[in-house]
Backbone as a ProteinNet text record, in pm:
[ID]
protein_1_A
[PRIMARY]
XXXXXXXXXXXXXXXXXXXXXXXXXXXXXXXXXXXXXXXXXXXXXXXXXXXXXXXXXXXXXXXXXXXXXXXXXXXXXXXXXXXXXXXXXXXXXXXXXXXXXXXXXXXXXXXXXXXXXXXXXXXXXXXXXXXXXXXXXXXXXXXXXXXXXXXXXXXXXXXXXXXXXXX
[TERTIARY]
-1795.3	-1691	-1558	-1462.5	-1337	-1240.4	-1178.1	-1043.8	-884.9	-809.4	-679.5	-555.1	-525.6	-428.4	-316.5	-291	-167.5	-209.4	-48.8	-52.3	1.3	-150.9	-139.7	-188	-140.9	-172.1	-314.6	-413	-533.3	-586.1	-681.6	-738.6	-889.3	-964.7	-1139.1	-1150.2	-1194.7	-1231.3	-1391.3	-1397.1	-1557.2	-1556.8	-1709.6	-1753.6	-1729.2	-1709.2	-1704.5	-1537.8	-1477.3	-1365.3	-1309.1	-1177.2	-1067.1	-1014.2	-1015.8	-955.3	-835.8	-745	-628.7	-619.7	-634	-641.9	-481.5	-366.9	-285.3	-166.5	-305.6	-230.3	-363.8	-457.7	-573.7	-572.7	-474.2	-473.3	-568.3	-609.2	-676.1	-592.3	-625.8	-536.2	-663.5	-551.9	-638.1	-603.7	-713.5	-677.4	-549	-526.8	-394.1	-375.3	-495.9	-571.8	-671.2	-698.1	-796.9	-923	-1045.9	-1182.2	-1244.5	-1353.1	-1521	-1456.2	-1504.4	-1498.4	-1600.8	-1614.7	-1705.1	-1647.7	-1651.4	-1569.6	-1688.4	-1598.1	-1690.8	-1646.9	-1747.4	-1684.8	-1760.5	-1692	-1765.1	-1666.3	-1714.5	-1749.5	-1821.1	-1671.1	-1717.8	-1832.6	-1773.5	-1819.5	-1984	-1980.5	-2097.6	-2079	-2146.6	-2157.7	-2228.7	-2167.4	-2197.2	-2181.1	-2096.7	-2093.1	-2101.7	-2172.4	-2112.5	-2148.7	-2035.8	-2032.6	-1985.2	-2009.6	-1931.5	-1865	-1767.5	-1669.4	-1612.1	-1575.4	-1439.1	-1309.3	-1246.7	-1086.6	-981	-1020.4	-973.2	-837.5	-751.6	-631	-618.1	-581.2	-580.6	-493.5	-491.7	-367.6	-305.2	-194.3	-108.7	-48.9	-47.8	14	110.4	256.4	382.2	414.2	421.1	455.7	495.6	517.4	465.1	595.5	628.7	775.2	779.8	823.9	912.4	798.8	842	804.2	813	935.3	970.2	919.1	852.3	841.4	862.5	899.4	959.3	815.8	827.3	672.4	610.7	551.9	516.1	629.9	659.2	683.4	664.6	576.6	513.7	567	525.9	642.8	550.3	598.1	555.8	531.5	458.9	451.6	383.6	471.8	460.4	452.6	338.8	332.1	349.8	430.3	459.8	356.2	269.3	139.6	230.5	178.1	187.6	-1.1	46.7	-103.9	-115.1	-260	-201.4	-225.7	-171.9	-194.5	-315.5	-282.6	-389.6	-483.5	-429.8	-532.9	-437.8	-571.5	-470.7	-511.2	-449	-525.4	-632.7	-751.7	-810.8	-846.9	-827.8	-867.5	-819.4	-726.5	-637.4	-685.4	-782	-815.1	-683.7	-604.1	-541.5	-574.5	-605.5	-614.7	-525.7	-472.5	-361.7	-326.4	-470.4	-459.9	-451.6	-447.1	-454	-629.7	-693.6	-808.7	-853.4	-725.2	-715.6	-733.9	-823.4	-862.7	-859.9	-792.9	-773.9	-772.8	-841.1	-894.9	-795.9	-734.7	-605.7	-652.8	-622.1	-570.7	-443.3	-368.6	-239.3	-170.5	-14.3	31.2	142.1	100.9	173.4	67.8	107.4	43.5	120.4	150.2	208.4	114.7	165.5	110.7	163.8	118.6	210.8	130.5	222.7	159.5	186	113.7	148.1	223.7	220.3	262.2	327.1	434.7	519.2	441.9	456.6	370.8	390.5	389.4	281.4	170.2	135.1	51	20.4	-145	-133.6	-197.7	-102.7	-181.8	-215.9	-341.6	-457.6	-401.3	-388.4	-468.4	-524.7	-642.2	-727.3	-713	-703	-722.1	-820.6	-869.5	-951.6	-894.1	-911.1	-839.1	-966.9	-907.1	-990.3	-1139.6	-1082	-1249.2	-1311.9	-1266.6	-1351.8	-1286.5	-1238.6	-1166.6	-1087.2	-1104.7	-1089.1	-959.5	-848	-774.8	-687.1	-685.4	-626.6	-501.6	-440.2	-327.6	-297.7	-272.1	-227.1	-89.7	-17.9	140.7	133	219.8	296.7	361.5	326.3	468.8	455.1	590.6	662.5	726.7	656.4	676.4	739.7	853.1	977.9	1013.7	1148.5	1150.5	1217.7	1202.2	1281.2	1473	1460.6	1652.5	1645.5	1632.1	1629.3	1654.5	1530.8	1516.6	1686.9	1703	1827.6	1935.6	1965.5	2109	2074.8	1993.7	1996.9	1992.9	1972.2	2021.3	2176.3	2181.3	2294.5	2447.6	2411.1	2461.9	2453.3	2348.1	2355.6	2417.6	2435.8	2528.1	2675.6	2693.2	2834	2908.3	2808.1	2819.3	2841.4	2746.3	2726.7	2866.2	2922.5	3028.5	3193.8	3150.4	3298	3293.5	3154.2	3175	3263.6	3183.3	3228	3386.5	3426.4	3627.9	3660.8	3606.6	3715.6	3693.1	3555.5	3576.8	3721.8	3689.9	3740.8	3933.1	3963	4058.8	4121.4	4075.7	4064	4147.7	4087.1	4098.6	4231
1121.9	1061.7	1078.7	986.9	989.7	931.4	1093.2	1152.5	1048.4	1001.6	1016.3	1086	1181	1315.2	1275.2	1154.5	1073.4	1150.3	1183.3	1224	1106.3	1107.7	949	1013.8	994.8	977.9	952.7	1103.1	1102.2	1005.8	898.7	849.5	786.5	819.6	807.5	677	565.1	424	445.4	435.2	437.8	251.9	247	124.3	123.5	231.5	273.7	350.4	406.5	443.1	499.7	478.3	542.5	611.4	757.4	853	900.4	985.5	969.4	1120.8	1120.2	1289.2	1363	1256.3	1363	1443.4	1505.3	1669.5	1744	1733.3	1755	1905.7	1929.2	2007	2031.6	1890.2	1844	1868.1	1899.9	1928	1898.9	1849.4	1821.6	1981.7	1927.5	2030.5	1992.9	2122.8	2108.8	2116.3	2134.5	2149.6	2059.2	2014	1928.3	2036.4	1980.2	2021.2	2001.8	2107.2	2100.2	2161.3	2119.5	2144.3	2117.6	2164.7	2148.9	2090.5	1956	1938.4	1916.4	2001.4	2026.8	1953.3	1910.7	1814.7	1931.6	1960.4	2041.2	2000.4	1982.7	1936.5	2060.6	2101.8	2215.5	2350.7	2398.6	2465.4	2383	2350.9	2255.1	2190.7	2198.8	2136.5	1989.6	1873.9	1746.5	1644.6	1745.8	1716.9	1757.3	1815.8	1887.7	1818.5	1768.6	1737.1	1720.7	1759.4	1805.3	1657.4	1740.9	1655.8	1688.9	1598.1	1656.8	1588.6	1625.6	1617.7	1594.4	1466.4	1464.9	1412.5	1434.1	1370.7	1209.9	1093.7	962.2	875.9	780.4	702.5	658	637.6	607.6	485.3	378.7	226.3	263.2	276.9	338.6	206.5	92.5	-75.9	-221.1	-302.5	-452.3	-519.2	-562	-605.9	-797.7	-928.2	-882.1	-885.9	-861.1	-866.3	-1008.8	-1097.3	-1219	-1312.4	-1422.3	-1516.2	-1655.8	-1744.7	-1876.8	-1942.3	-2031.1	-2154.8	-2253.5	-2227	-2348.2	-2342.7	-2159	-2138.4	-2029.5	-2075.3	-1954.4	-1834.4	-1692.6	-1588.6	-1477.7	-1425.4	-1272.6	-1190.5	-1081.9	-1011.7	-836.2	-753.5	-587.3	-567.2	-422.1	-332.3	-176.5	-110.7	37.2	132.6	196.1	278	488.7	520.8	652.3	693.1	739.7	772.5	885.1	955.4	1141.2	1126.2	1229.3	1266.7	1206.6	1143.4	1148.6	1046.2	970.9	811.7	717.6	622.3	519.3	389.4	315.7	197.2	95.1	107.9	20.8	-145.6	-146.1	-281.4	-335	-397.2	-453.5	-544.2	-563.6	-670.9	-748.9	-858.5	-915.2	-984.8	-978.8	-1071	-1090.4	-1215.1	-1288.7	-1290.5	-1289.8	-1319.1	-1456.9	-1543.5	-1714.7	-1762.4	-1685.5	-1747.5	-1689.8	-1688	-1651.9	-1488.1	-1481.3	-1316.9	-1336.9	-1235.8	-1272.3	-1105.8	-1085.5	-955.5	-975.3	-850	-827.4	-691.7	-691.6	-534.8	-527.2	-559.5	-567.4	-509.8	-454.5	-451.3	-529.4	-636.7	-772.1	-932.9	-1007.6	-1122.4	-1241.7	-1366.2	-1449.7	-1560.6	-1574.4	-1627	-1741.4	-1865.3	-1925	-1977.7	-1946.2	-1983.6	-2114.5	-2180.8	-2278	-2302.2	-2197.7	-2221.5	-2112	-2197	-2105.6	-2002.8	-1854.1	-1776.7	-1663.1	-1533.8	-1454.4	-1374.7	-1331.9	-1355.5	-1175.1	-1161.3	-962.9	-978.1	-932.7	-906.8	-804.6	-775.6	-633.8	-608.6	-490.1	-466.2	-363.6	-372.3	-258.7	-253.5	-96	-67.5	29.4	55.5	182	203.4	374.9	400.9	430.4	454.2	516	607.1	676.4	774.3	714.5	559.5	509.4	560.2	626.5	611.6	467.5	482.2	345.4	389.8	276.8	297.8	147.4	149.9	5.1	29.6	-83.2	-87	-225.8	-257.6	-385.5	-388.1	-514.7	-557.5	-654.3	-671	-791.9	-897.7	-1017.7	-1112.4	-1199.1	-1191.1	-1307.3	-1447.4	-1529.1	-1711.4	-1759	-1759.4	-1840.8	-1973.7	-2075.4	-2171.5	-2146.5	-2254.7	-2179	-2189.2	-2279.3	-2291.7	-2154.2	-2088	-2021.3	-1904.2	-1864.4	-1780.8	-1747.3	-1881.4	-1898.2	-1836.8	-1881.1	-1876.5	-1729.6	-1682.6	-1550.1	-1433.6	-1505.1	-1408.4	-1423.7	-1521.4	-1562	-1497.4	-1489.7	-1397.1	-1265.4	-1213.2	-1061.6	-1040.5	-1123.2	-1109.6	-1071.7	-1222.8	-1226.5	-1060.3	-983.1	-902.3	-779.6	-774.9	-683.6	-692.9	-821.6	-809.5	-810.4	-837.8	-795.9	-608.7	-551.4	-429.9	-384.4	-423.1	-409.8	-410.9	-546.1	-585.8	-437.2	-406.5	-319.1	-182.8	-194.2	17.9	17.1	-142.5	-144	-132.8	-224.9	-182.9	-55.1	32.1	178.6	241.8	221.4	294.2	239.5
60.6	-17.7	53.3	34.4	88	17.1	13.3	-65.2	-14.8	-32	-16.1	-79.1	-5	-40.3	-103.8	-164.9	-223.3	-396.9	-427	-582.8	-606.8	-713.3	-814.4	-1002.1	-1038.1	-1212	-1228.1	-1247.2	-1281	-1367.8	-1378.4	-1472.3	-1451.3	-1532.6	-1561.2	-1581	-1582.4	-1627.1	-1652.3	-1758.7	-1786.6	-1896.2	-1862.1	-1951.8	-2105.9	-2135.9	-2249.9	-2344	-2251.3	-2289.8	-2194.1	-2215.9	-2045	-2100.7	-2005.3	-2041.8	-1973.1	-2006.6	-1935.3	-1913	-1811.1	-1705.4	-1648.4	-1722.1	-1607.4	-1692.2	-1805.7	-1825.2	-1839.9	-1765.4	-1760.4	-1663.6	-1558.9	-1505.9	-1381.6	-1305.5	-1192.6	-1146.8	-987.6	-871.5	-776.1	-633.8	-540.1	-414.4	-334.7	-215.1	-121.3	-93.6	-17.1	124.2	127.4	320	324.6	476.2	503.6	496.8	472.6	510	368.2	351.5	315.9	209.5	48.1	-85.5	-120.7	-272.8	-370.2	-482.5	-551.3	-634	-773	-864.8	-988	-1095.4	-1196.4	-1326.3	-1430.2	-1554.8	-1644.1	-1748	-1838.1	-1989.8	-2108.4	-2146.3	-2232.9	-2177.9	-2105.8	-1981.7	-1961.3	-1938.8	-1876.7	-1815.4	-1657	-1531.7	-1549.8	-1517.6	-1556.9	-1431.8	-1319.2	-1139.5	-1110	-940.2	-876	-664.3	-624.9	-521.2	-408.8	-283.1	-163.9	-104.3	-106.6	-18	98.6	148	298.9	250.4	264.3	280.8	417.6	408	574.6	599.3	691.4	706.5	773.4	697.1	721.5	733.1	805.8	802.2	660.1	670	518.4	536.6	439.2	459.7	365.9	464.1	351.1	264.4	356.8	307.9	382.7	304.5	407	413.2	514.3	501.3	528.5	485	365	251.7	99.4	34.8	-36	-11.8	-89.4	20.1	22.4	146.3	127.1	172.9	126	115.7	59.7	48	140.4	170.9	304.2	451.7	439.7	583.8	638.1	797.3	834.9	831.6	805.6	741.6	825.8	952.4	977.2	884.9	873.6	746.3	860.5	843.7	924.4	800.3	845.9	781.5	853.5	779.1	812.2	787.6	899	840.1	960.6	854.4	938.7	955.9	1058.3	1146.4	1232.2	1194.1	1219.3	1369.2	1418.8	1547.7	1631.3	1714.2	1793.4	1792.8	1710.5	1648.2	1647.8	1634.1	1618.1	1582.9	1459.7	1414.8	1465.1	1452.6	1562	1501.4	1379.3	1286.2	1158.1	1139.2	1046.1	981.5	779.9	727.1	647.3	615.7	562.2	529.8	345	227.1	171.8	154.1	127.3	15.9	-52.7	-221.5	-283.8	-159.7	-131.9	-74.1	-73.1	-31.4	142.7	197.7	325.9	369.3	453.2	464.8	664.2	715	825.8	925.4	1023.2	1086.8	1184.4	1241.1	1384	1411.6	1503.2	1609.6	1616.6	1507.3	1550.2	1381.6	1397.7	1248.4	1181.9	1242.8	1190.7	1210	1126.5	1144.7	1028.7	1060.8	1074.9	973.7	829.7	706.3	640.8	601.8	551	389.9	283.2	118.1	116.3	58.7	8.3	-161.8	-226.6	-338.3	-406	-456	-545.3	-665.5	-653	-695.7	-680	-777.1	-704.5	-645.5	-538.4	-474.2	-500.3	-459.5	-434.2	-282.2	-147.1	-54.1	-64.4	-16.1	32.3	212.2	242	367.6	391.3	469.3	492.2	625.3	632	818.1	833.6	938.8	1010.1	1128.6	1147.7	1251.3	1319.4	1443.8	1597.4	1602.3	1475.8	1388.6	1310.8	1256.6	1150.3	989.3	1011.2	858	798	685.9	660	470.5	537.6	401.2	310.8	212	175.4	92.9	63	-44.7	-68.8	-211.9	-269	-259.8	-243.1	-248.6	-295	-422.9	-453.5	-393.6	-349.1	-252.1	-344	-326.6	-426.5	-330.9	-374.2	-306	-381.6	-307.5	-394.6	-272.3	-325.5	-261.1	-136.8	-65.2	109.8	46.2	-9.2	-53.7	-132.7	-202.7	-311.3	-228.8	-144	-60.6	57.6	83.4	178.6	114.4	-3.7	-96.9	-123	-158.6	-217.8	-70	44.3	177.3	172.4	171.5	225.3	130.6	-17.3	-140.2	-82.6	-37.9	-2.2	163.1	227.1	333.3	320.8	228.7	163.1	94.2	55.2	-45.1	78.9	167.9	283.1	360.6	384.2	456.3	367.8	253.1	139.8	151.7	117.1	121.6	252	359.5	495.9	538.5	495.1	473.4	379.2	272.7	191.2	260.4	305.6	399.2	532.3	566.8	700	646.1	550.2	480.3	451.8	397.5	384.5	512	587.7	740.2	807.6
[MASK]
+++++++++++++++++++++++++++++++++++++++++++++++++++++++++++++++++++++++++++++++++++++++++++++++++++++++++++++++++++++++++++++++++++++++++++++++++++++++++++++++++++++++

């Protein structure tokens, strides 16, 4: 089984009822390696199974997040990656139908429709570990997209006039 060392808000999804674990007083390991992880239910053992705990690449996030409609749009992603490895296989699902494999941590997408969208990407590094994460992109219009850079420029360089003012 394979752990990711990210603190996330414990929760059970069963067919039957979801339970909500995070004042449950779960904790994960704080070192890499070999555990035993136990489930008990009114002191009664109801799991019990070995794991490793290994250290893995992390997808911090995908840049941009907003992309205009029907234009081709680079899309990086920021991964930290432990020592000594190093990404060997990049999956990108678009969330449009389009699922597309790189050796690379960027690749060049274009939506067709105003929307939005959840990209996936999955990577494996150099050992075969393998890790994913969902992002939101939001497809808005290419004018829309323009005016609202072009607003936060404006805004970037008024700040800019009043520091420079100051001085």
């Amino acid at each position: 089984y394979f752990y990711n060392p990210v603190k996330e808000e414990a929760k059970l999804n069963t067919g039957f009822v979801k339970l909500d674990l995070s004042f449950s007083n779960i904790t994960a390991p704080q070192k890499y390696g070999n555990y035993t992880l136990k489930l008990q239910l009114n002191d009664e053992e109801i799991l019990s199974q070995k794991i490793r705990v290994e250290n893995v690449a992390v997808i911090n996030s995908i840049f941009p997040l907003i992309a205009p409609a029907n234009v081709p749009t680079k899309f990086t992603a920021s991964i930290s990656v432990p020592s000594g490895r190093n990404i060997s296989e990049y999956n990108w699902d678009f969330g449009d139908g389009n699922v597309t494999a790189s050796t690379k941590d960027y690749i060049t997408h274009k939506y067709s429709e105003i929307k939005s969208y959840n990209l996936t990407i999955n990577i494996k590094d150099s050992l075969g570990f393998a890790t994913s994460k969902k992002f939101t992109i939001n497809v808005i219009s290419p004018e829309l997209l323009i005016n609202s850079t072009i607003q936060e420029y404006k805004k970037r360089l008024n700040n800019l006039s009043s520091q420079l003012s100051l001085m």
